[in-house]
Short mmCIF file of C-alpha atoms in Angstrom, two decimals:
data_model
loop_
_atom_site.label_atom_id
_atom_site.label_comp_id
_atom_site.label_asym_id
_atom_site.label_seq_id
_atom_site.Cartn_x
_atom_site.Cartn_y
_atom_site.Cartn_z
CA UNK F 1 -29.15 15.74 -9.25
CA UNK F 2 -25.90 17.64 -8.89
CA UNK F 3 -22.86 15.58 -7.94
CA UNK F 4 -19.55 16.73 -6.52
CA UNK F 5 -17.19 17.11 -9.44
CA UNK F 6 -13.96 16.28 -7.63
CA UNK F 7 -11.58 16.80 -10.54
CA UNK F 8 -12.91 20.27 -11.32
CA UNK F 9 -12.76 21.22 -7.65
CA UNK F 10 -9.17 20.06 -7.39
CA UNK F 11 -8.27 22.21 -10.39
CA UNK F 12 -9.85 25.20 -8.66
CA UNK F 13 -7.90 24.44 -5.51
CA UNK F 14 -4.57 24.12 -7.31
CA UNK F 15 -5.15 27.39 -9.08
CA UNK F 16 -5.99 29.00 -5.75
CA UNK F 17 -2.86 27.98 -3.87
CA UNK F 18 -1.09 31.18 -4.90
CA UNK F 19 -4.05 33.43 -4.11
CA UNK F 20 -2.43 34.96 -1.04
CA UNK F 21 0.84 35.75 -2.79
CA UNK F 22 -0.70 38.53 -4.81
CA UNK F 23 -3.89 40.13 -3.46
CA UNK F 24 -4.54 41.74 -6.82
CA UNK F 25 -4.90 38.30 -8.39
CA UNK F 26 -6.78 36.62 -5.57
CA UNK F 27 -9.04 33.83 -6.77
CA UNK F 28 -12.68 34.39 -5.92
CA UNK F 29 -14.48 31.50 -4.21
CA UNK F 30 -17.94 30.75 -5.59
CA UNK F 31 -20.95 29.40 -3.76
CA UNK F 32 -21.37 25.65 -4.14
CA UNK F 33 -24.45 24.84 -6.21
CA UNK F 34 -26.65 22.51 -4.21
CA UNK F 35 -29.47 20.99 -6.22
CA UNK F 36 -32.42 19.89 -4.11
CA UNK F 37 -33.78 16.45 -5.09
CA UNK F 38 -37.32 16.36 -6.42
CA UNK F 39 -39.78 15.89 -3.57
CA UNK F 40 -37.44 17.50 -1.02
CA UNK F 41 -38.32 20.84 0.60
CA UNK F 42 -36.16 23.92 0.25
CA UNK F 43 -33.70 24.77 2.99
CA UNK F 44 -31.92 27.93 3.99
CA UNK F 45 -28.17 28.34 4.48
CA UNK F 46 -27.13 30.49 7.43
CA UNK F 47 -25.49 33.70 6.25
CA UNK F 48 -22.47 33.11 8.46
CA UNK F 49 -22.01 29.55 7.15
CA UNK F 50 -21.87 29.84 3.36
CA UNK F 51 -21.17 26.64 1.44
CA UNK F 52 -18.52 27.48 -1.15
CA UNK F 53 -16.53 25.38 -3.60
CA UNK F 54 -13.26 25.80 -1.75
CA UNK F 55 -14.73 25.19 1.68
CA UNK F 56 -16.35 22.00 0.41
CA UNK F 57 -13.07 20.87 -1.16
CA UNK F 58 -11.11 21.60 2.02
CA UNK F 59 -13.69 19.71 4.05
CA UNK F 60 -13.58 16.77 1.64
CA UNK F 61 -9.79 16.58 1.88
CA UNK F 62 -9.85 16.67 5.67
CA UNK F 63 -12.71 14.16 5.82
CA UNK F 64 -10.64 11.53 4.01
CA UNK F 65 -7.30 12.37 5.64
CA UNK F 66 -6.23 10.53 8.85
CA UNK F 67 -4.29 13.65 9.87
CA UNK F 68 -7.08 14.60 12.31
CA UNK F 69 -6.54 11.53 14.51
CA UNK F 70 -3.87 11.53 17.22
CA UNK F 71 -1.74 8.84 15.60
CA UNK F 72 -2.79 9.70 12.02
CA UNK F 73 -4.26 6.22 11.62
CA UNK F 74 -7.96 6.89 10.94
CA UNK F 75 -10.05 9.55 9.24
CA UNK F 76 -13.71 10.51 9.31
CA UNK F 77 -14.07 8.21 6.29
CA UNK F 78 -12.77 5.25 8.29
CA UNK F 79 -16.21 5.03 9.90
CA UNK F 80 -18.16 6.81 7.18
CA UNK F 81 -17.09 4.82 4.13
CA UNK F 82 -18.60 5.64 0.72
CA UNK F 83 -18.77 1.95 -0.22
CA UNK F 84 -21.02 1.46 2.83
CA UNK F 85 -23.09 4.58 2.05
CA UNK F 86 -21.05 6.55 4.58
CA UNK F 87 -21.37 3.97 7.36
CA UNK F 88 -18.84 1.19 8.09
CA UNK F 89 -20.83 -2.05 8.12
CA UNK F 90 -19.88 -2.77 11.74
CA UNK F 91 -22.17 -3.17 14.73
CA UNK F 92 -19.96 -0.81 16.74
CA UNK F 93 -17.30 1.33 15.09
CA UNK F 94 -13.58 1.09 15.81
CA UNK F 95 -11.29 4.02 16.57
CA UNK F 96 -7.53 4.38 16.86
CA UNK F 97 -5.62 1.40 18.22
CA UNK F 98 -8.71 -0.67 17.40
CA UNK F 99 -10.61 0.84 20.33
CA UNK F 100 -14.30 0.01 20.28
CA UNK F 101 -16.59 2.99 20.01
CA UNK F 102 -19.93 3.64 21.61
CA UNK F 103 -22.64 3.13 19.01
CA UNK F 104 -23.42 2.06 15.48
CA UNK F 105 -22.26 4.53 12.82
CA UNK F 106 -25.12 6.41 11.10
CA UNK F 107 -25.12 7.42 7.45
CA UNK F 108 -24.33 11.04 6.60
CA UNK F 109 -26.93 11.35 3.83
CA UNK F 110 -29.06 14.51 3.91
CA UNK F 111 -27.58 15.84 7.16
CA UNK F 112 -28.33 19.37 6.01
CA UNK F 113 -31.99 18.61 6.79
CA UNK F 114 -31.45 17.00 10.18
CA UNK F 115 -32.60 19.16 13.12
CA UNK F 116 -30.63 17.02 15.60
CA UNK F 117 -27.31 15.21 15.36
CA UNK F 118 -26.32 11.92 17.03
CA UNK F 119 -28.77 9.20 17.98
CA UNK F 120 -29.31 10.78 21.41
CA UNK F 121 -29.67 14.31 20.00
CA UNK F 122 -26.46 15.49 21.63
CA UNK F 123 -26.32 18.60 19.41
CA UNK F 124 -28.34 20.40 16.78
CA UNK F 125 -25.26 21.92 15.21
CA UNK F 126 -23.37 20.10 12.45
CA UNK F 127 -20.26 22.20 12.99
CA UNK F 128 -20.10 21.28 16.68
CA UNK F 129 -20.66 17.64 15.77
CA UNK F 130 -17.27 17.60 14.05
CA UNK F 131 -15.57 18.08 17.41
CA UNK F 132 -16.99 14.92 18.97
CA UNK F 133 -15.18 12.21 16.98
CA UNK F 134 -11.92 14.16 16.90
CA UNK F 135 -11.78 14.53 20.68
CA UNK F 136 -13.44 11.25 21.70
CA UNK F 137 -10.93 8.93 23.43
CA UNK F 138 -12.20 5.85 21.58
CA UNK F 139 -12.38 7.49 18.17
CA UNK F 140 -9.68 9.92 17.04
CA UNK F 141 -8.40 10.77 20.53
CA UNK F 142 -6.98 14.15 19.55
CA UNK F 143 -7.34 17.78 20.60
CA UNK F 144 -8.90 20.09 18.03
CA UNK F 145 -6.30 22.80 18.71
CA UNK F 146 -3.44 20.34 18.24
CA UNK F 147 -5.12 19.05 15.09
CA UNK F 148 -5.32 22.60 13.73
CA UNK F 149 -1.66 23.23 14.53
CA UNK F 150 -0.73 20.02 12.72
CA UNK F 151 -2.55 20.86 9.50
CA UNK F 152 -1.33 24.46 9.64
CA UNK F 153 2.13 23.05 8.95
CA UNK F 154 0.95 21.31 5.78
CA UNK F 155 1.23 23.57 2.76
CA UNK F 156 -1.87 22.39 0.90
CA UNK F 157 -4.09 22.90 3.95
CA UNK F 158 -2.58 26.20 5.03
CA UNK F 159 -2.90 27.75 1.58
CA UNK F 160 -6.37 26.35 0.88
CA UNK F 161 -7.54 27.59 4.28
CA UNK F 162 -6.33 31.09 3.43
CA UNK F 163 -8.22 30.94 0.14
CA UNK F 164 -11.44 29.52 1.56
CA UNK F 165 -11.63 31.32 4.92
CA UNK F 166 -9.05 34.12 4.73
CA UNK F 167 -7.36 32.67 7.80
CA UNK F 168 -4.85 29.96 8.64
CA UNK F 169 -6.12 26.55 9.77
CA UNK F 170 -7.72 26.65 13.20
CA UNK F 171 -10.65 24.87 14.91
CA UNK F 172 -13.10 27.20 13.15
CA UNK F 173 -11.72 26.24 9.74
CA UNK F 174 -11.77 22.50 10.50
CA UNK F 175 -15.33 22.40 11.79
CA UNK F 176 -16.80 24.76 9.18
CA UNK F 177 -15.14 23.06 6.20
CA UNK F 178 -16.00 19.48 7.17
CA UNK F 179 -19.57 20.52 7.92
CA UNK F 180 -19.74 22.28 4.53
CA UNK F 181 -18.66 19.07 2.80
CA UNK F 182 -21.14 16.97 4.76
CA UNK F 183 -23.98 19.31 3.80
CA UNK F 184 -23.41 18.47 0.12
CA UNK F 185 -24.20 14.76 0.67
CA UNK F 186 -27.73 14.77 -0.69
CA UNK F 187 -29.49 11.52 -1.57
CA UNK F 188 -32.91 11.47 -3.23
CA UNK F 189 -32.82 9.42 -6.43
CA UNK F 190 -34.05 5.99 -5.33
CA UNK F 191 -36.55 3.87 -7.29
CA UNK F 192 -39.17 5.18 -4.86
CA UNK F 193 -38.26 8.77 -5.77
CA UNK F 194 -38.31 7.95 -9.47
CA UNK F 195 -41.78 6.43 -9.08
CA UNK F 196 -43.22 9.01 -6.69
CA UNK F 197 -41.69 12.29 -7.91
CA UNK F 198 -40.09 11.73 -11.31
CA UNK F 199 -43.04 10.16 -13.13
CA UNK F 200 -41.44 6.77 -13.79
CA UNK F 201 -44.30 4.35 -13.10
CA UNK F 202 -42.06 1.41 -13.98
CA UNK F 203 -39.54 2.21 -11.25
CA UNK F 204 -41.30 -0.01 -8.67
CA UNK F 205 -42.37 -3.62 -9.04
CA UNK F 206 -45.79 -4.89 -7.99
CA UNK F 207 -44.28 -6.29 -4.81
CA UNK F 208 -42.58 -2.99 -4.01
CA UNK F 209 -45.84 -1.13 -4.59
CA UNK F 210 -47.63 -3.52 -2.20
CA UNK F 211 -44.90 -2.84 0.35
CA UNK F 212 -45.26 0.91 -0.18
CA UNK F 213 -49.00 0.71 0.41
CA UNK F 214 -48.46 -1.35 3.56
CA UNK F 215 -45.79 1.08 4.80
CA UNK F 216 -48.20 4.01 4.54
CA UNK F 217 -51.21 2.04 5.79
CA UNK F 218 -53.05 2.21 9.11
CA UNK F 219 -52.10 -1.41 9.74
CA UNK F 220 -48.32 -0.95 9.72
CA UNK F 221 -48.36 2.68 10.92
CA UNK F 222 -44.71 3.06 9.87
CA UNK F 223 -45.27 6.74 9.13
CA UNK F 224 -46.13 7.45 12.77
CA UNK F 225 -42.36 7.93 13.09
CA UNK F 226 -40.85 7.40 9.62
CA UNK F 227 -42.56 10.28 7.86
CA UNK F 228 -41.63 13.10 5.54
CA UNK F 229 -39.10 13.24 2.73
CA UNK F 230 -36.40 11.62 4.87
CA UNK F 231 -38.71 8.99 6.35
CA UNK F 232 -38.07 10.31 9.86
CA UNK F 233 -39.84 12.79 12.12
CA UNK F 234 -36.62 13.03 14.18
CA UNK F 235 -38.42 12.31 17.43
CA UNK F 236 -36.87 10.19 20.17
CA UNK F 237 -38.54 6.86 20.83
CA UNK F 238 -38.02 3.80 22.99
CA UNK F 239 -38.98 0.99 20.63
CA UNK F 240 -38.73 -1.76 23.21
CA UNK F 241 -35.50 -3.17 21.87
CA UNK F 242 -34.63 -4.43 25.36
CA UNK F 243 -36.26 -4.78 28.74
CA UNK F 244 -33.06 -3.30 30.20
CA UNK F 245 -30.80 -0.96 28.23
CA UNK F 246 -27.03 -0.81 28.77
CA UNK F 247 -27.04 2.40 26.72
CA UNK F 248 -29.68 4.69 28.21
CA UNK F 249 -29.87 6.81 25.05
CA UNK F 250 -31.56 10.20 25.21
CA UNK F 251 -31.46 10.12 29.02
CA UNK F 252 -27.69 10.79 28.82
CA UNK F 253 -28.55 14.23 27.46
CA UNK F 254 -31.75 15.16 29.30
CA UNK F 255 -31.07 13.36 32.62
CA UNK F 256 -34.73 12.34 32.55
CA UNK F 257 -35.50 8.85 33.76
CA UNK F 258 -38.40 8.67 31.30
CA UNK F 259 -35.98 9.12 28.37
CA UNK F 260 -34.20 5.85 29.09
CA UNK F 261 -33.81 3.80 25.92
CA UNK F 262 -35.01 6.57 23.64
CA UNK F 263 -33.08 7.14 20.42
CA UNK F 264 -33.59 9.38 17.41
CA UNK F 265 -35.84 7.93 14.75
CA UNK F 266 -33.39 7.26 11.88
CA UNK F 267 -34.00 8.11 8.26
CA UNK F 268 -34.90 5.06 6.20
CA UNK F 269 -33.28 6.38 3.04
CA UNK F 270 -30.64 3.87 1.86
CA UNK F 271 -31.52 1.69 4.84
CA UNK F 272 -30.97 -1.55 2.90
CA UNK F 273 -27.37 -0.49 2.22
CA UNK F 274 -26.46 0.33 5.82
CA UNK F 275 -26.71 -2.80 8.00
CA UNK F 276 -26.47 -3.67 10.83
CA UNK F 277 -29.29 -1.75 12.52
CA UNK F 278 -30.30 -0.11 15.80
CA UNK F 279 -28.10 2.11 17.97
CA UNK F 280 -25.95 -0.89 18.90
CA UNK F 281 -26.02 -2.74 15.59
CA UNK F 282 -27.89 -5.62 17.22
CA UNK F 283 -30.13 -6.35 14.22
CA UNK F 284 -28.20 -7.81 11.30
CA UNK F 285 -30.89 -7.57 8.62
CA UNK F 286 -34.02 -5.71 7.61
CA UNK F 287 -35.95 -8.94 8.13
CA UNK F 288 -34.91 -8.93 11.81
CA UNK F 289 -35.99 -5.30 12.20
CA UNK F 290 -39.37 -5.97 10.60
CA UNK F 291 -39.85 -9.00 12.85
CA UNK F 292 -39.14 -6.84 15.90
CA UNK F 293 -41.95 -4.46 14.98
CA UNK F 294 -44.26 -7.28 13.92
CA UNK F 295 -43.99 -8.92 17.36
CA UNK F 296 -44.26 -5.61 19.24
CA UNK F 297 -40.99 -5.18 21.12
CA UNK F 298 -39.64 -6.41 24.44
CA UNK F 299 -42.02 -4.46 26.66
CA UNK F 300 -39.73 -1.91 28.32
CA UNK F 301 -41.52 0.30 30.91
CA UNK F 302 -40.95 3.37 28.71
CA UNK F 303 -41.59 1.63 25.40
CA UNK F 304 -43.44 3.88 22.97
CA UNK F 305 -47.18 3.37 22.77
CA UNK F 306 -46.68 3.44 19.00
CA UNK F 307 -44.89 0.08 19.13
CA UNK F 308 -47.49 -2.67 19.27
CA UNK F 309 -47.71 -6.14 17.69
CA UNK F 310 -48.46 -5.78 13.98
CA UNK F 311 -48.88 -9.51 13.38
CA UNK F 312 -47.72 -9.21 9.78
CA UNK F 313 -48.06 -12.17 7.46
CA UNK F 314 -44.98 -13.60 5.77
CA UNK F 315 -46.07 -11.99 2.49
CA UNK F 316 -46.50 -8.60 4.16
CA UNK F 317 -43.07 -8.86 5.75
CA UNK F 318 -41.55 -9.67 2.37
CA UNK F 319 -43.41 -6.83 0.64
CA UNK F 320 -42.32 -4.36 3.31
CA UNK F 321 -38.70 -5.44 3.03
CA UNK F 322 -38.55 -5.04 -0.75
CA UNK F 323 -40.12 -1.58 -0.46
CA UNK F 324 -37.44 -0.54 2.03
CA UNK F 325 -34.83 -1.76 -0.45
CA UNK F 326 -36.45 0.50 -3.05
CA UNK F 327 -35.37 3.50 -0.93
CA UNK F 328 -31.75 2.89 -1.99
CA UNK F 329 -30.05 5.59 -4.08
CA UNK F 330 -26.54 4.60 -5.15
CA UNK F 331 -25.91 7.66 -7.34
CA UNK F 332 -24.86 9.98 -4.50
CA UNK F 333 -21.92 7.78 -3.45
CA UNK F 334 -20.67 7.00 -6.98
CA UNK F 335 -18.31 10.03 -7.19
CA UNK F 336 -16.38 8.69 -4.20
CA UNK F 337 -15.96 5.09 -5.36
#
């Protein structure tokens, strides 16, 4: 698996800062080499959105810099912390001035594969997604144009923007560079992957193998929603978390009454490292989540027909939990720690 080599990128950036002073000696920006994890399908990069070394580095710098918030107090990484696998460990995230956000923070792993962004599917465009936290009143509470003007007055950002995009910092540069960085966050080296795709038959314990078999079985039916290489089919489901939802979920986007309480099926990769769970962080542990599905949900009128009592035994619950823990890949966050 390729990892982001931060030191080498920084050297490239420093060498590039003079690239606009002499066009004859302009540093060429190379495409970033994304290595697809074993077992993952290929993906295509849009021609007008190339992922290059300098764009990734600019996006990384902006991602970790609080300069994009109105009072320069929080960054993207304030909610998407590497030590929490790019979540924040809170039920509901906090923005500037300790303002409470709207929902639980999702991980950013493997976003390049996600056909929809946000738990209600508010956009299918990762570049547009960048605008939401910057301009949200309870998150960064800033204007993207004002943010661009601010970073345009910072030498390192102005010069790197010229090198990476051939233009001074503007909203286009901010959204394209942060999205480029986020697209490099690939995670696919868990014990499950080592067992299933890398030929290491010792990567899973007997208990984890029992949990794997239960996960893929007709009894648990987990793969009705948590399928594919990311363990998500990216559909929107009402899992009967409540009989009445304060957050109406997908219905905020579609305005369809029948979409009340529906949220995007999350990827289960690294799920053990990203508690608490559900859109509102109401489940503190994997054991609580498994118990919810075992009992069959709260019985909301629009609850998915896929959610029915599983009546799992204590041993089955334990096996399923340890298998979910085996989906944890810590290698992709190590360069940031």
